[in-house]
């Protein structure tokens, strides 16, 4: 007896209904990417290990899925190393390839490798699967799809403006109104650290600040003290704890706090450019909000930092994020190429649309009409009609076997097919079709032409 | 200095142009799959090794990419086994997951695992990546996309009829006219083996017959003798070597050859059903042809066998194939579920369309209009117009930096953007836009409304 089959943890099968809903989201994102002039690229699922390793920190390296070399892979491992039985040391000898961990590093590799064919500034989008050997939990999987748009080769802040518009465009199309696009800037965070004399503790400082929502003002202050930031420095931070009002008001108090830091002032200038222009252009359904606690992968970003929150009535983490990184391709030897990009969290957006019941009904529609099978001659008559319907783009099916009527009707019902056609000897003789509405059982007799017109 | 990045062998990056062309093919196939009532599913990229191993023969097992366990994977390997330093024996201890090798076995696993949710007969399609550690060569990659449609849970031969129509539908939509859909039946091959008294040599016999095109009649006979098939048996095969004429004529001579084999007669009956009904329904641009040398994965198929050849003027192997397998899910403990399916060879179809120049020009069209950037105020004026154009679904872009005019025009040219808009101080004052055709340099001044109408 075969063992009951199962899936590796953190991976999923997608049923037709789930695929249809996921495709609805992905197609919506894709249409906005294209509307904004982004072009698709694709990269392989696995890369040479050296392309990926060392790019995501120690923790990241551990979470990368490694692929075992083919054939007699132990043959080339020298005896001494082998005898150590040390997993970490053996891995590079028996695995040369690894599954991609994100789309950013492969994109950087792509840009460097194809720099002579690419027309810069290069606006690319990429919607592909990535893999992480992370502990699976609700909404976190080991295999998931990333949807990224990035521009490389331009420092223009108009890109930041467009990326905010792009988020707004996608969420509006998905009828997910009331999203908040939070914006911050690495230079503002650096400026704050500078002003309080904690340049060297930027990460500690940011990690603590990021928890303001959860642990409150006193909690943050306690953590800062523990990390060795002085009480005097923390006092200077006071304006951040009473950081309220609209974006303009926040920018004014931030300007006062950072008036001695050139870096900080530069960061404010960049944010002002983005917010001011977004206000001139208008957003359709989202709002933009300055959030100085926003840090997201701080070591990575050099300018703008983005994060999107779902509407307030939904309890879920961020549904998108991104930012500017000024040396994306430097790791592969191409210096001075600035990039800025955003990402959509497909799985979370799916959960939000589900919770708010925002999936349009038509997403799940498939076959429009099922022809009942009464036997070989009748089936041929049905297939002739089906062939004509399909020519008109109408999705029609023949029930494949001449099973009992009840079984065939139950099939149409379960598949949520709205119409069935019954065509037996009488219909064949009269060259007609009996069309039955599954909803209420009403039926009418139609010619081929009328049937096409009805179902179109 | 960073090392020049490269890709693992047998894998590819796809440029925007390549992605666009691949998507054109995939979207065409997908639209036909949906029109015929097939529903999409997706399965994970990797499966538990036990799901895949032993399903593709010894050679197949060798070609499956194995994923190394995470963490200290050697920790659990016992000393004695480890000291053997035997790759084949160590693999199952340090690797529990493997990349999928095809879509058929994961589909069988899906059907068994979800048998209680699935509405049978289940018509599913799947377009996903698969991986094989095969020797890469022209048109053969280690990572490639499979496009499969299968029906499980019905023995009806109408499925075979529909799958032939489906091939014809896709190739017609792709303007790839003149494809030959070859059909055979495992039962015919068994019948022939039975008639010549070589039941036990079915595979040897079929492998030899399959080479008729390449090594000719004498070559095949020589190989059959070497495999231990008697001269007398080979004499009985003589009709197959002069197997010409249309499908009807071939079926008549086949009937004579197989008149003593019940299995053979059953195979003929099945083929007659498919060919007769296809003729009644008509094909749009392909032809159907009985080919008794067709064997494709003989051990797998139990009924119909399909293979598609590109039009005669193209030198390439098959661009699609499939067949009926009567016990797809038996390997996972669910007996008696018959399946029939076909597959499209995306990479080969791509090569054929490229060779015959059948990709429509519009596939490569992306951005319609580029706004030249003259500085901050002008850029905002441009962005206001761009925002309006995008609302109408017109793909418009702002050149991100206020670079020299020549550089911006060169960018539009290289990106093959057909129109640019120049809007400086005069235009802003007059609330107009100067539109320039890249093709001939002609330009005209338009209001916002006229600009939208022109570009729609």
Coordinates of C-alpha atoms in Angstrom, one line a residue, chain A residues 14 16 69 254 319 322 409 429 447 455:
Chain A
X14 CA -3.2 25.9 -5.0
X16 CA -8.4 26.2 -9.2
X69 CA 25.5 18.5 -6.7
X254 CA 11.7 67.2 12.2
X319 CA 1.4 44.5 2.5
X322 CA 10.7 49.1 -0.6
X409 CA -26.6 17.7 -13.5
X429 CA -34.1 16.3 -35.8
X447 CA -31.5 27.3 -32.6
X455 CA -24.4 32.8 -24.3

